[in-house]
Short mmCIF file of C-alpha atoms in Angstrom, two decimals:
data_model
loop_
_atom_site.label_atom_id
_atom_site.label_comp_id
_atom_site.label_asym_id
_atom_site.label_seq_id
_atom_site.Cartn_x
_atom_site.Cartn_y
_atom_site.Cartn_z
CA MET Y 1222 202.17 81.85 204.25
CA LEU Y 1223 201.99 82.02 200.48
CA PRO Y 1224 200.46 85.28 199.18
CA PHE Y 1225 197.51 85.31 196.79
CA HIS Y 1226 197.23 86.77 193.27
CA GLN Y 1227 200.93 86.65 192.46
CA VAL Y 1228 203.41 84.08 191.22
CA VAL Y 1229 205.71 83.06 194.06
CA THR Y 1230 209.10 81.44 193.50
CA ARG Y 1231 211.36 80.22 196.30
CA GLN Y 1232 214.26 77.86 196.69
CA LEU Y 1233 213.98 75.24 199.43
CA GLY Y 1234 217.35 73.55 199.59
CA ASP Y 1235 217.63 71.59 196.35
CA VAL Y 1236 213.98 72.15 195.41
CA ARG Y 1237 212.33 75.15 193.75
CA LEU Y 1238 208.81 76.15 194.75
CA GLN Y 1239 206.53 77.94 192.30
CA ALA Y 1240 202.97 78.78 193.31
CA TYR Y 1241 199.95 80.80 192.26
CA LEU Y 1242 196.93 81.01 194.56
CA HIS Y 1243 193.87 83.07 193.68
CA ASP Y 1244 190.69 81.47 195.07
CA VAL Y 1245 190.46 80.03 198.58
CA THR Y 1246 187.02 78.59 197.78
CA ALA Y 1247 188.43 76.33 195.02
CA PRO Y 1248 190.66 73.23 195.29
CA VAL Y 1249 194.43 73.57 195.30
CA VAL Y 1250 196.57 71.26 193.15
CA LEU Y 1251 200.03 70.24 194.35
CA THR Y 1252 202.60 68.80 191.96
CA PHE Y 1253 206.12 67.41 192.12
CA ALA Y 1254 208.19 67.17 188.94
CA SER Y 1255 209.00 63.92 187.18
CA GLY Y 1256 212.59 62.67 187.12
CA ASN Y 1257 213.40 63.94 183.62
CA ALA Y 1258 212.28 67.50 184.47
CA ALA Y 1259 215.20 68.41 186.74
CA LEU Y 1260 216.24 72.06 186.77
CA THR Y 1261 219.75 72.69 185.46
CA GLU Y 1262 221.82 75.68 184.37
CA GLY Y 1263 220.26 75.40 180.95
CA ASN Y 1264 216.59 75.54 181.96
CA GLU Y 1265 216.53 77.34 185.30
CA HIS Y 1266 214.36 80.14 183.89
CA THR Y 1267 211.53 77.84 182.82
CA ASP Y 1268 208.38 77.23 184.85
CA ASN Y 1269 208.21 74.31 187.22
CA TRP Y 1270 206.85 71.06 185.84
CA GLY Y 1271 203.05 71.29 185.59
CA PHE Y 1272 202.86 74.89 186.83
CA GLY Y 1273 202.00 76.63 183.57
CA PHE Y 1274 199.55 73.92 182.54
CA LEU Y 1275 197.54 74.22 185.76
CA LYS Y 1276 197.73 78.01 186.12
CA LYS Y 1277 196.51 78.47 182.54
CA ARG Y 1278 193.46 76.35 183.35
CA GLY Y 1279 192.55 78.41 186.38
CA PHE Y 1280 193.65 76.09 189.19
CA ASN Y 1281 195.27 77.13 192.44
CA VAL Y 1282 198.67 75.50 192.04
CA ILE Y 1283 201.69 74.82 194.24
CA SER Y 1284 204.50 73.09 192.36
CA PHE Y 1285 207.84 71.70 193.45
CA ASN Y 1286 210.73 71.03 191.05
CA HIS Y 1287 213.98 69.27 191.88
CA ILE Y 1288 217.31 70.94 191.14
CA GLY Y 1289 219.68 68.31 189.82
CA SER Y 1290 218.90 64.78 188.68
CA GLN Y 1291 219.74 62.99 191.95
CA ASN Y 1292 217.18 64.87 194.04
CA LEU Y 1293 214.37 62.81 195.62
CA PHE Y 1294 212.47 65.65 197.35
CA ARG Y 1295 213.76 64.74 200.81
CA HIS Y 1296 215.72 67.90 201.68
CA THR Y 1297 215.24 69.13 205.25
CA ALA Y 1298 214.40 72.64 204.00
CA LEU Y 1299 211.52 71.22 201.95
CA VAL Y 1300 210.23 69.11 204.84
CA ALA Y 1301 210.30 72.14 207.17
CA PHE Y 1302 208.47 74.30 204.64
CA LEU Y 1303 205.72 71.73 204.14
CA ALA Y 1304 205.14 71.67 207.90
CA GLU Y 1305 204.70 75.46 207.83
CA LEU Y 1306 202.42 75.23 204.78
CA THR Y 1307 199.96 72.77 206.37
CA PRO Y 1308 197.80 75.37 208.19
CA GLN Y 1309 197.32 77.38 204.98
CA LEU Y 1310 196.34 74.28 203.03
CA GLU Y 1311 193.57 73.61 205.55
CA ARG Y 1312 191.75 76.69 204.24
CA PHE Y 1313 191.09 75.12 200.85
CA PRO Y 1314 188.04 72.87 200.35
CA GLU Y 1315 190.13 70.16 198.68
CA ARG Y 1316 193.81 69.38 198.18
CA ILE Y 1317 194.67 67.30 195.10
CA GLY Y 1318 198.02 65.80 194.13
CA TYR Y 1319 199.22 65.12 190.58
CA GLY Y 1320 202.57 63.52 189.78
CA VAL Y 1321 204.38 61.30 187.31
CA SER Y 1322 207.03 58.70 188.20
CA ARG Y 1323 209.41 60.36 190.70
CA GLY Y 1324 206.85 63.12 191.26
CA ALA Y 1325 204.31 60.51 192.31
CA PHE Y 1326 206.83 59.16 194.82
CA ALA Y 1327 207.24 62.63 196.32
CA LEU Y 1328 203.49 63.10 196.63
CA GLY Y 1329 203.22 59.81 198.46
CA ILE Y 1330 205.91 60.51 201.03
CA HIS Y 1331 204.56 64.03 201.71
CA ALA Y 1332 200.83 63.27 201.38
CA ASP Y 1333 200.08 63.56 205.10
CA ALA Y 1334 201.89 66.88 205.53
CA LEU Y 1335 200.06 68.25 202.49
CA LEU Y 1336 196.69 66.98 203.79
CA LEU Y 1337 195.99 65.53 200.35
CA ASP Y 1338 192.44 64.31 199.74
CA ARG Y 1339 193.29 62.36 196.58
CA ILE Y 1340 196.19 61.85 194.18
CA LEU Y 1341 196.55 61.08 190.48
CA MET Y 1342 199.74 59.09 189.90
CA LEU Y 1343 201.05 58.14 186.47
CA MET Y 1344 203.49 55.19 186.46
CA PRO Y 1345 204.44 55.89 190.08
CA ILE Y 1346 207.73 54.82 191.61
CA SER Y 1347 206.65 53.69 195.06
CA THR Y 1348 210.14 53.73 196.58
CA PHE Y 1349 213.81 54.34 195.80
CA ASP Y 1350 214.85 52.22 198.78
CA ASP Y 1351 216.43 49.01 197.49
CA ARG Y 1352 215.46 47.24 200.70
CA LEU Y 1353 211.80 47.67 199.72
CA ALA Y 1354 212.18 47.28 195.96
CA PRO Y 1355 215.29 45.25 195.09
CA TRP Y 1356 213.78 44.73 191.63
CA GLU Y 1357 213.89 48.46 190.80
CA PRO Y 1358 217.16 49.53 189.07
CA LYS Y 1359 216.59 53.16 190.08
CA ALA Y 1360 216.37 52.08 193.73
CA ILE Y 1361 219.71 50.30 193.51
CA HIS Y 1362 221.28 53.45 192.03
CA HIS Y 1363 219.73 55.95 194.46
CA SER Y 1364 220.36 53.82 197.54
CA LEU Y 1365 224.13 54.09 197.12
CA GLY Y 1366 225.26 56.31 199.98
CA THR Y 1367 221.69 57.23 200.97
CA ASP Y 1368 220.57 57.11 204.59
CA TRP Y 1369 216.97 55.90 204.64
CA SER Y 1370 216.76 55.71 208.44
CA LYS Y 1371 215.08 59.13 208.68
CA GLY Y 1372 212.11 57.97 206.62
CA TYR Y 1373 210.62 59.59 203.53
CA ASN Y 1374 211.48 56.44 201.64
CA ASP Y 1375 208.10 54.81 200.92
CA ALA Y 1376 205.27 56.48 199.01
CA THR Y 1377 202.80 53.76 199.96
CA VAL Y 1378 202.49 55.20 203.48
CA CYS Y 1379 200.01 57.76 202.12
CA ARG Y 1380 196.49 57.11 203.36
CA CYS Y 1381 194.49 59.18 200.88
CA PRO Y 1382 192.79 57.56 197.84
CA VAL Y 1383 195.13 57.15 194.89
CA THR Y 1384 194.27 56.71 191.21
CA LEU Y 1385 197.04 54.92 189.32
CA ILE Y 1386 197.69 54.88 185.58
CA TYR Y 1387 200.38 52.45 184.43
CA ASP Y 1388 201.34 49.66 182.05
CA PRO Y 1389 200.47 46.33 183.75
CA LEU Y 1390 202.69 44.45 181.27
CA TYR Y 1391 205.77 46.36 182.41
CA PRO Y 1392 206.89 44.26 185.40
CA ILE Y 1393 208.64 47.01 187.38
CA ASP Y 1394 205.77 49.50 187.18
CA ARG Y 1395 203.25 46.76 187.92
CA GLN Y 1396 205.08 45.82 191.12
CA HIS Y 1397 205.20 49.46 192.18
CA ALA Y 1398 201.47 49.86 191.55
CA LEU Y 1399 200.58 46.76 193.55
CA ARG Y 1400 202.37 48.17 196.60
CA PHE Y 1401 199.80 50.99 196.97
CA GLY Y 1402 197.20 49.73 199.42
CA SER Y 1403 195.30 53.01 199.22
CA ALA Y 1404 194.74 52.72 195.46
CA LYS Y 1405 191.15 53.56 194.60
CA ALA Y 1406 191.47 52.76 190.89
CA HIS Y 1407 194.01 51.03 188.64
CA LEU Y 1408 193.75 52.46 185.11
CA LYS Y 1409 195.80 50.31 182.78
CA ILE Y 1410 197.39 51.15 179.46
CA PRO Y 1411 199.22 47.99 178.31
CA GLY Y 1412 202.18 48.01 175.96
CA VAL Y 1413 203.71 51.45 176.53
CA GLY Y 1414 206.26 50.69 179.27
CA HIS Y 1415 207.42 53.54 181.50
CA HIS Y 1416 206.09 56.07 178.97
CA VAL Y 1417 202.47 56.42 180.04
CA ALA Y 1418 202.44 60.23 179.96
CA ASP Y 1419 204.05 60.32 176.50
CA ALA Y 1420 201.61 57.72 175.18
CA LEU Y 1421 198.61 59.65 176.50
CA ALA Y 1422 200.00 62.88 175.03
CA GLU Y 1423 200.46 61.28 171.60
CA MET Y 1424 196.82 60.16 171.71
CA GLY Y 1425 195.72 63.66 172.70
CA LEU Y 1426 194.45 62.33 176.03
CA LEU Y 1427 196.95 63.60 178.62
CA SER Y 1428 195.47 67.06 179.23
CA GLU Y 1429 191.94 65.68 179.13
CA THR Y 1430 192.73 62.87 181.57
CA VAL Y 1431 194.42 65.19 184.07
CA THR Y 1432 191.83 67.97 183.97
CA ARG Y 1433 188.92 65.54 184.19
CA TYR Y 1434 190.51 63.92 187.22
CA LEU Y 1435 191.07 67.29 188.89
CA ASP Y 1436 187.44 68.23 188.18
CA ASN Y 1437 186.36 64.84 189.57
CA ARG Y 1438 184.88 63.86 186.20
CA LEU Y 1439 187.30 61.15 185.04
CA ASP Y 1440 185.48 58.28 183.32
CA VAL Y 1441 187.21 55.28 184.87
CA LEU Y 1442 185.00 52.72 183.12
CA GLY Y 1443 185.47 54.32 179.71
CA PHE Y 1444 189.25 54.66 180.02
CA PRO Y 1445 190.20 51.28 178.45
CA ALA Y 1446 188.25 52.06 175.29
CA LYS Y 1447 189.87 55.48 174.95
CA VAL Y 1448 193.43 54.22 175.19
CA ARG Y 1449 192.98 51.62 172.46
CA ALA Y 1450 194.40 54.26 170.15
CA ARG Y 1451 197.84 53.34 171.57
CA ARG Y 1452 197.80 50.46 169.07
CA ARG Y 1453 198.49 53.04 166.39
CA GLN Y 1454 201.74 54.11 168.08
CA GLN Y 1455 205.21 52.86 167.21
CA ARG Y 1456 205.99 52.61 170.93
CA TYR Y 1457 203.22 50.05 171.45
CA PHE Y 1458 204.55 47.59 168.86
CA SER Y 1459 208.13 48.13 169.99
CA LYS Y 1460 207.29 47.37 173.63
CA MET Y 1461 205.07 44.41 172.80
CA ALA Y 1462 207.77 42.93 170.54
CA GLN Y 1463 210.12 42.95 173.54
CA ASN Y 1464 207.82 40.39 175.21
CA PRO Y 1465 207.75 42.30 178.55
CA THR Y 1466 206.08 39.50 180.50
CA GLY Y 1467 208.10 36.70 178.90
CA LYS Y 1468 204.87 34.81 178.26
CA ASN Y 1469 204.31 35.45 174.54
CA THR Y 1470 203.98 32.31 172.46
CA ILE Y 1471 205.78 31.97 169.13
CA LYS Y 1472 202.47 32.56 167.35
CA ARG Y 1473 201.75 35.72 169.33
CA ARG Y 1474 205.25 37.09 168.70
CA SER Y 1475 204.78 36.47 164.99
CA ILE Y 1476 201.45 38.32 165.01
CA ILE Y 1477 202.99 41.29 166.83
CA ARG Y 1478 205.90 41.47 164.37
CA TYR Y 1479 203.49 41.26 161.43
CA HIS Y 1480 201.37 44.18 162.68
CA TRP Y 1481 204.50 46.17 163.61
CA LEU Y 1482 205.86 45.74 160.06
CA ARG Y 1483 202.51 46.82 158.60
CA TRP Y 1484 202.51 49.89 160.84
CA GLN Y 1485 206.06 50.82 159.79
CA CYS Y 1486 205.23 50.47 156.10
CA SER Y 1487 202.18 52.71 156.55
CA ASN Y 1488 204.00 55.31 158.67
CA MET Y 1489 207.44 55.67 157.11
CA ASP Y 1490 207.44 59.42 157.80
CA LYS Y 1491 206.94 58.85 161.54
CA VAL Y 1492 209.58 56.11 161.62
CA LEU Y 1493 212.12 58.40 159.92
CA LYS Y 1494 211.25 61.36 162.15
CA ARG Y 1495 211.60 59.27 165.30
CA THR Y 1496 214.91 57.78 164.14
CA LEU Y 1497 216.38 61.20 163.34
CA SER Y 1498 215.20 62.53 166.69
CA LYS Y 1499 216.94 59.69 168.54
CA TRP Y 1500 220.15 60.31 166.58
CA ARG Y 1501 220.08 64.02 167.43
CA ARG Y 1502 219.57 63.32 171.14
CA SER Y 1503 222.38 60.78 171.07
CA LEU Y 1504 224.76 63.18 169.31
CA SER Y 1505 223.88 66.07 171.63
CA LYS Y 1506 225.03 63.98 174.58
CA ARG Y 1507 228.36 63.16 172.94
CA LEU Y 1508 229.36 66.40 171.22
CA PRO Y 1509 230.43 69.54 173.13
CA MET Y 1510 228.11 72.53 172.88
CA PRO Y 1511 229.47 75.24 170.51
CA MET Y 1512 230.50 78.53 172.11
CA THR Y 1513 228.33 81.50 171.14
CA ARG Y 1514 229.46 85.10 170.96
CA ALA Y 1515 227.55 87.92 172.61
#
């Protein structure tokens, strides 16, 4: 049993649990971290992905974060803990899942054990099993040496209603989204690739979208109009210029390049800032970290 009114941190195999429960009469939100939020020696003292955001807004929150980049939330210690957690989750009036990419996959494979009533998934990866998704490069990578015979390999087994947010022009994410038979709503944000969360954040819509969903107030019909602001992002023109569907005519490609050039000329400061940021990230991966003295 998880205690109330205190932050709880536990390690479950290669997963870290962080939870804060304070009101049994309110919904509880369960999150699993996205792939790029793995805990390492450099960030092990930070909060779990999504924990601080939800706690600050007054939600009951139970978060799970993977330790190491290869983790797919399938450790036996995690599975055993979730089975023990089920009776406590029954006490809450509603159990809501929120996850991005790999985190959405984890919510799907554990949805039944968590008794989830509904899930918000951003650009979900439905499976890392290359037998189910041979078109997914991540599945090919993660399937090397992985035994899928014990299950926990397909997020689409979840039976609760799922709301999906993804780029329908990005073929891989589109195929993942179409595998979810329990999808209640498909909210589409074309032209951003596998960067839906970043695109929403740049538009100032990520926090609003998540909190409105958790409060059951998300305006599904008004979503397309809100995300039109993506057309003012460099990422949008870059992705569209790549012709993700392979169906752009010569005329359409010319129009996209024209508007991309106009955007760059009008936003030289953003172009320079983004370029410098990419260079720094690239250099940080290649250069050894300097030793610091105590």
